[in-house]
Amino acid sequence: MEQADQGAVRPDSISEVGEDAVMSVAVSPSVPTLTEEEQEELRDELLRVEDEVMTLSQVLAAKEKQVADIKRKLGITPLNELKQNISKSWQEVTTSTAYKKTSEGLSVAGQKATAAFTSMGSAISRKFEDVRNTTTFKSFEEKVETLKVKDEKRSQDEPNGISG
């Protein structure tokens, strides 16, 4: 009974990563049965690898701090880095084949649109000139001119432009 209790994990306990977790792992039925010696070797290797991972994490954190200190001493701020990254990315975009093809296509489209608007503007100007030369427009223009002259004359005849 005592041996059966050693491998069991209490439901109210929480496994920890590391040595306690290694000791509480139950052998899965799908894993081939290992000898006691092989299991011990694997547990030792697991502990060693976990220790290496922890050491590497600490070294990485120290190196990241060192990089931050060097950048601070050089005056490299996160904003400067962002600006450099954006500039570099923009340069990569503008030198890409897709950008060049798109730029050329938009340039041609712009030239065609400019030509179309110029042509349309000329056509509208000609049409207004044609309308202005019609007898109806000339008659209308004369009537407006007559009203304008009458209004100016009336303004001059009345003192201070106030009608009585």
mmCIF file of N, CA and C in Angstrom, residues 87-97 99:
data_model
loop_
_atom_site.group_PDB
_atom_site.id
_atom_site.type_symbol
_atom_site.label_atom_id
_atom_site.label_comp_id
_atom_site.label_asym_id
_atom_site.label_seq_id
_atom_site.Cartn_x
_atom_site.Cartn_y
_atom_site.Cartn_z
ATOM 1 N N SER A 87 11.894 54.509 -42.055
ATOM 2 C CA SER A 87 12.658 54.963 -43.229
ATOM 3 C C SER A 87 13.165 53.772 -44.031
ATOM 4 N N LYS A 88 13.709 52.800 -43.332
ATOM 5 C CA LYS A 88 14.229 51.612 -44.014
ATOM 6 C C LYS A 88 13.094 50.866 -44.727
ATOM 7 N N SER A 89 11.967 50.718 -44.049
ATOM 8 C CA SER A 89 10.822 50.030 -44.658
ATOM 9 C C SER A 89 10.315 50.795 -45.879
ATOM 10 N N TRP A 90 10.240 52.126 -45.763
ATOM 11 C CA TRP A 90 9.768 52.937 -46.888
ATOM 12 C C TRP A 90 10.714 52.800 -48.071
ATOM 13 N N GLN A 91 12.015 52.802 -47.786
ATOM 14 C CA GLN A 91 13.002 52.643 -48.860
ATOM 15 C C GLN A 91 12.826 51.278 -49.533
ATOM 16 N N GLU A 92 12.589 50.238 -48.736
ATOM 17 C CA GLU A 92 12.377 48.905 -49.301
ATOM 18 C C GLU A 92 11.118 48.876 -50.167
ATOM 19 N N VAL A 93 10.084 49.573 -49.710
ATOM 20 C CA VAL A 93 8.833 49.613 -50.482
ATOM 21 C C VAL A 93 9.053 50.339 -51.804
ATOM 22 N N THR A 94 9.712 51.506 -51.746
ATOM 23 C CA THR A 94 9.861 52.313 -52.964
ATOM 24 C C THR A 94 10.810 51.692 -53.978
ATOM 25 N N THR A 95 11.652 50.791 -53.540
ATOM 26 C CA THR A 95 12.554 50.136 -54.490
ATOM 27 C C THR A 95 12.002 48.798 -54.968
ATOM 28 N N SER A 96 10.830 48.420 -54.469
ATOM 29 C CA SER A 96 10.248 47.134 -54.877
ATOM 30 C C SER A 96 9.667 47.237 -56.291
ATOM 31 N N THR A 97 9.636 46.120 -56.960
ATOM 32 C CA THR A 97 9.092 46.057 -58.321
ATOM 33 C C THR A 97 7.614 46.428 -58.329
ATOM 34 N N TYR A 99 5.964 48.393 -56.324
ATOM 35 C CA TYR A 99 5.798 49.834 -56.157
ATOM 36 C C TYR A 99 6.101 50.572 -57.455
#
